[in-house]
Coordinates of N, CA, C and O in Angstrom, one line a residue:
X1 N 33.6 117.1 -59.4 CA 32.9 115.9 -59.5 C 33.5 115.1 -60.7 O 33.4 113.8 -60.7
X2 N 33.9 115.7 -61.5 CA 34.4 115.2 -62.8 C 35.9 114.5 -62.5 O 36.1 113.4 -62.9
X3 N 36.5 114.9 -61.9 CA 37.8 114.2 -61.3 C 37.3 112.7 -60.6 O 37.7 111.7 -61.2
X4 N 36.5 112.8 -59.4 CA 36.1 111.4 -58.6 C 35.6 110.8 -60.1 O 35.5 109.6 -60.1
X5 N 35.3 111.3 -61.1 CA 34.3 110.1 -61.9 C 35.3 109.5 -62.7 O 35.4 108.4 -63.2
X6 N 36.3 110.6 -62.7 CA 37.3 110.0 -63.6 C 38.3 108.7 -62.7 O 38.7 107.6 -63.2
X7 N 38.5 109.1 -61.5 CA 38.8 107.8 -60.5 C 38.4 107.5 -60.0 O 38.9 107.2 -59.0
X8 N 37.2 107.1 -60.3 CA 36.7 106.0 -60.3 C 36.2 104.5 -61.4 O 35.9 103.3 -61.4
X9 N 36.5 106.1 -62.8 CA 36.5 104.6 -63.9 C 37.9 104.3 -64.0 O 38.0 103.2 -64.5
X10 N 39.0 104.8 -63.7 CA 40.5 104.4 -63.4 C 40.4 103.3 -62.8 O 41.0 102.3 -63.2
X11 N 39.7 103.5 -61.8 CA 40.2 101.9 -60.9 C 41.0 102.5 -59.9 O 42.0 101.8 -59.5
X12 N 40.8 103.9 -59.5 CA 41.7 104.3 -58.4 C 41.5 103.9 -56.9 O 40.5 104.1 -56.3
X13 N 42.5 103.4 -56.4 CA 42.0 103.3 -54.7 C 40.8 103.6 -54.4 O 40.3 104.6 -55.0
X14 N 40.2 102.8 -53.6 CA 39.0 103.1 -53.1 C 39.0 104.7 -51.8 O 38.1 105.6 -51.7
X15 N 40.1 104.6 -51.2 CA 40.6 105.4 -49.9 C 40.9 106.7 -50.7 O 40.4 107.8 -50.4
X16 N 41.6 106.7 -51.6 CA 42.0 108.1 -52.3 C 40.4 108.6 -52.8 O 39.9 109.7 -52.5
X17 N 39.9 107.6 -53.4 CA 38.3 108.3 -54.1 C 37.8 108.7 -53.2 O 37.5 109.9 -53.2
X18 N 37.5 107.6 -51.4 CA 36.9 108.5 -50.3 C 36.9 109.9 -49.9 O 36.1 110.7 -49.5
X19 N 38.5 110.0 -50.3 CA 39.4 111.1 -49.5 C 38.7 112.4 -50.5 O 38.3 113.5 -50.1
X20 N 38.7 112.1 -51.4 CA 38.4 113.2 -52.9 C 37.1 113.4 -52.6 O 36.8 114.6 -52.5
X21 N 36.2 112.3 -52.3 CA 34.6 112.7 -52.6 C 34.6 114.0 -50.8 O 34.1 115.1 -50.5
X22 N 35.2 113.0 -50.1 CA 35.3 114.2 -48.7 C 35.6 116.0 -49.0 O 35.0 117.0 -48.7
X23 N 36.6 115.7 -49.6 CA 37.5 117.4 -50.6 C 35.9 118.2 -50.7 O 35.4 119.0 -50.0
X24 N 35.5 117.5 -52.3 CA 34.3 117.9 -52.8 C 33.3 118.5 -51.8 O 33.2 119.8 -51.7
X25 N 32.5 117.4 -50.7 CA 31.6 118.2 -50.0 C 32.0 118.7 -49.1 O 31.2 119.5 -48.6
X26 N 33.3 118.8 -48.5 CA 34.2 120.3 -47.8 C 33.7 121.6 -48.5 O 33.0 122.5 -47.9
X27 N 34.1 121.8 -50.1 CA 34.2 122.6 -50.5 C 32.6 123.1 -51.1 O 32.3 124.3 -51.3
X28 N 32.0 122.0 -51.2 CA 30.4 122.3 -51.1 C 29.6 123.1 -50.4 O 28.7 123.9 -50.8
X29 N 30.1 122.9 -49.1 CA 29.7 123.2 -47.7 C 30.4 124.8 -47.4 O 30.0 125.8 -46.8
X30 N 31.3 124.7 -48.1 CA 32.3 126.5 -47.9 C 31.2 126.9 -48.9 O 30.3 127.2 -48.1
X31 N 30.6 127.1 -50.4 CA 30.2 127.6 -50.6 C 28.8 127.7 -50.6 O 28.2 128.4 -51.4
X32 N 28.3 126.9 -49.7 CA 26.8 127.1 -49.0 C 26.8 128.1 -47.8 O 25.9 129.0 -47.5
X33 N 27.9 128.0 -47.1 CA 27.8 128.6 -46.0 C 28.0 129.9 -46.7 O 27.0 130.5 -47.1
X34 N 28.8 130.1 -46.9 CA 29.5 131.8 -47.8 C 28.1 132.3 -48.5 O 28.0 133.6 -48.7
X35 N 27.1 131.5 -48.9 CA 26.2 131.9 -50.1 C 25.4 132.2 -48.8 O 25.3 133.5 -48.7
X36 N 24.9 131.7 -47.9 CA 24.0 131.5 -47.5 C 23.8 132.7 -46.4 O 22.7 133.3 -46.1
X37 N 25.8 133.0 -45.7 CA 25.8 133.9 -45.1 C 25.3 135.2 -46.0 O 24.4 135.6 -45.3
X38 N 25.5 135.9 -47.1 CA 25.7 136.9 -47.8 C 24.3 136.9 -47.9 O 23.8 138.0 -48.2
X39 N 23.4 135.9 -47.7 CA 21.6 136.1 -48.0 C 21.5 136.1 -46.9 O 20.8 137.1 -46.9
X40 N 21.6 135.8 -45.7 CA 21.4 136.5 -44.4 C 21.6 137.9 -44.1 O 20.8 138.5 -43.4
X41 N 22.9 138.5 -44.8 CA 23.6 139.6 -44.5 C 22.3 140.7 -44.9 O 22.0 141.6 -44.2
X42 N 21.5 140.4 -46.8 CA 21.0 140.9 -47.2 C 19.3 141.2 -46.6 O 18.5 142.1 -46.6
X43 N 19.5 140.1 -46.1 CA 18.1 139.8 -45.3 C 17.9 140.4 -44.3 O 16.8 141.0 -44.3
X44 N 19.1 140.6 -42.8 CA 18.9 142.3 -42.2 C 19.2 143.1 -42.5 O 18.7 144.0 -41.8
X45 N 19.9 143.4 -43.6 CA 19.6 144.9 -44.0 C 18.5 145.4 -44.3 O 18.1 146.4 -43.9
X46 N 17.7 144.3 -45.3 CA 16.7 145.2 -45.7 C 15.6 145.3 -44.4 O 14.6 146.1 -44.3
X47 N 16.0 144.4 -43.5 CA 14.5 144.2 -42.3 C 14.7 145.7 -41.5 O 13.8 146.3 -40.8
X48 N 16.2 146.1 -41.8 CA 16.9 147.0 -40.3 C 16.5 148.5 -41.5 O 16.6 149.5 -40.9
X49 N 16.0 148.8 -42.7 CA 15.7 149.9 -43.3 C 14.5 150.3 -42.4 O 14.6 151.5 -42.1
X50 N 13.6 149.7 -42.0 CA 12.3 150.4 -41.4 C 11.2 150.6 -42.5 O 10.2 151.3 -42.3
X51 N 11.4 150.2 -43.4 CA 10.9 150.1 -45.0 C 9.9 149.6 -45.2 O 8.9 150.0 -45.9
X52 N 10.1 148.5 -44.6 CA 9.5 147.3 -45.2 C 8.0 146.9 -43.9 O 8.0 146.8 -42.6
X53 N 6.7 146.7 -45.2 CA 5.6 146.2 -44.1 C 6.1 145.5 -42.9 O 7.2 145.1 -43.0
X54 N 5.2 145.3 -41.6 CA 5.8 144.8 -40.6 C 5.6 142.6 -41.1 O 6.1 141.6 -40.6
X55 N 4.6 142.8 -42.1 CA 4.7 141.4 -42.5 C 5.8 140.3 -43.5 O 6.0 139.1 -43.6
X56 N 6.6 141.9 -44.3 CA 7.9 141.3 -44.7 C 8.7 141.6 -43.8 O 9.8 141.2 -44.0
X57 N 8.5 142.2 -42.9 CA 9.8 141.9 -41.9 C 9.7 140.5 -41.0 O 10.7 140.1 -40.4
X58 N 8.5 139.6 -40.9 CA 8.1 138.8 -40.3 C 8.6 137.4 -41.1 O 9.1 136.3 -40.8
X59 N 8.2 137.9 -42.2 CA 8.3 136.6 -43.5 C 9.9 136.5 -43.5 O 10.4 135.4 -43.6
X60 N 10.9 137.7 -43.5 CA 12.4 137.7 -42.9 C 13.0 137.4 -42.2 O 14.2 137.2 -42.4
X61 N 12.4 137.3 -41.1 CA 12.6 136.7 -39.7 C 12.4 135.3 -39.7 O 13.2 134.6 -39.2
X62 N 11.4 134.8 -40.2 CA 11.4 133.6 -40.8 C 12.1 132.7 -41.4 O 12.3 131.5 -41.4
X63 N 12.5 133.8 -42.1 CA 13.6 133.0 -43.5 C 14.9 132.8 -42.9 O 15.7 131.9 -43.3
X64 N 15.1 133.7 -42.1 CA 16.7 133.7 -41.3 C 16.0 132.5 -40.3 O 16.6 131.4 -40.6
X65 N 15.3 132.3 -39.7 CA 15.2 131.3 -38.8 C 15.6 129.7 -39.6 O 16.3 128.8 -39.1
X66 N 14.9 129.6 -40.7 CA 14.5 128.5 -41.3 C 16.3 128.6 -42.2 O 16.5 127.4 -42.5
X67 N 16.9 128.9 -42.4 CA 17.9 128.9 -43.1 C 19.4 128.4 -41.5 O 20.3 127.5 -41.4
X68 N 19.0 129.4 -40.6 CA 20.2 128.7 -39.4 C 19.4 127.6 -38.9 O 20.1 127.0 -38.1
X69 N 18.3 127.0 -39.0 CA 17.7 125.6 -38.9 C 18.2 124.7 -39.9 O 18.5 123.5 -39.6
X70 N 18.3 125.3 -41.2 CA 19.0 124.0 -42.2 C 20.2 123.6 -42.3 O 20.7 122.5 -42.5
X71 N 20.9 125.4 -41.8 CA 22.5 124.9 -41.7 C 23.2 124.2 -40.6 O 24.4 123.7 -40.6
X72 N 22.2 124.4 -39.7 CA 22.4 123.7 -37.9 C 21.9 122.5 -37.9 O 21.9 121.8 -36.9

């Protein structure tokens, strides 16, 4: 972010700054998905122990639903 701010008090192209602010939320988006996958990952495991009340397994189910709803 600190680069686009820097070109933008430059006076750099408007098309280059587009291109840069695009870069950024590319690489935003890689590490939402990556994060988000890895708390999914964590989320069936613990549902798939047999451990857990049948109401945190529900509140899990949930959370995985509501999370491929934000990223969809």
């Amino acid at each position: 972010m600190r680069g686009v701010q820097q070109m933008i008090e430059s006076g750099r192209y408007c098309v280059d700054v587009a291109h840069q602010i695009d870069a950024v939320i590319a690489a935003l988006r890689r590490v939402q998905s990556d994060m988000i996958r890895d708390h999914m990952y964590s989320i069936v495991s613990a549902s798939l122990t047999g451990d857990l009340p049948e109401a945190e397994r529900q509140r899990l189910a949930d959370e995985i639903g509501s999370l491929i709803a934000r990223v969809v």
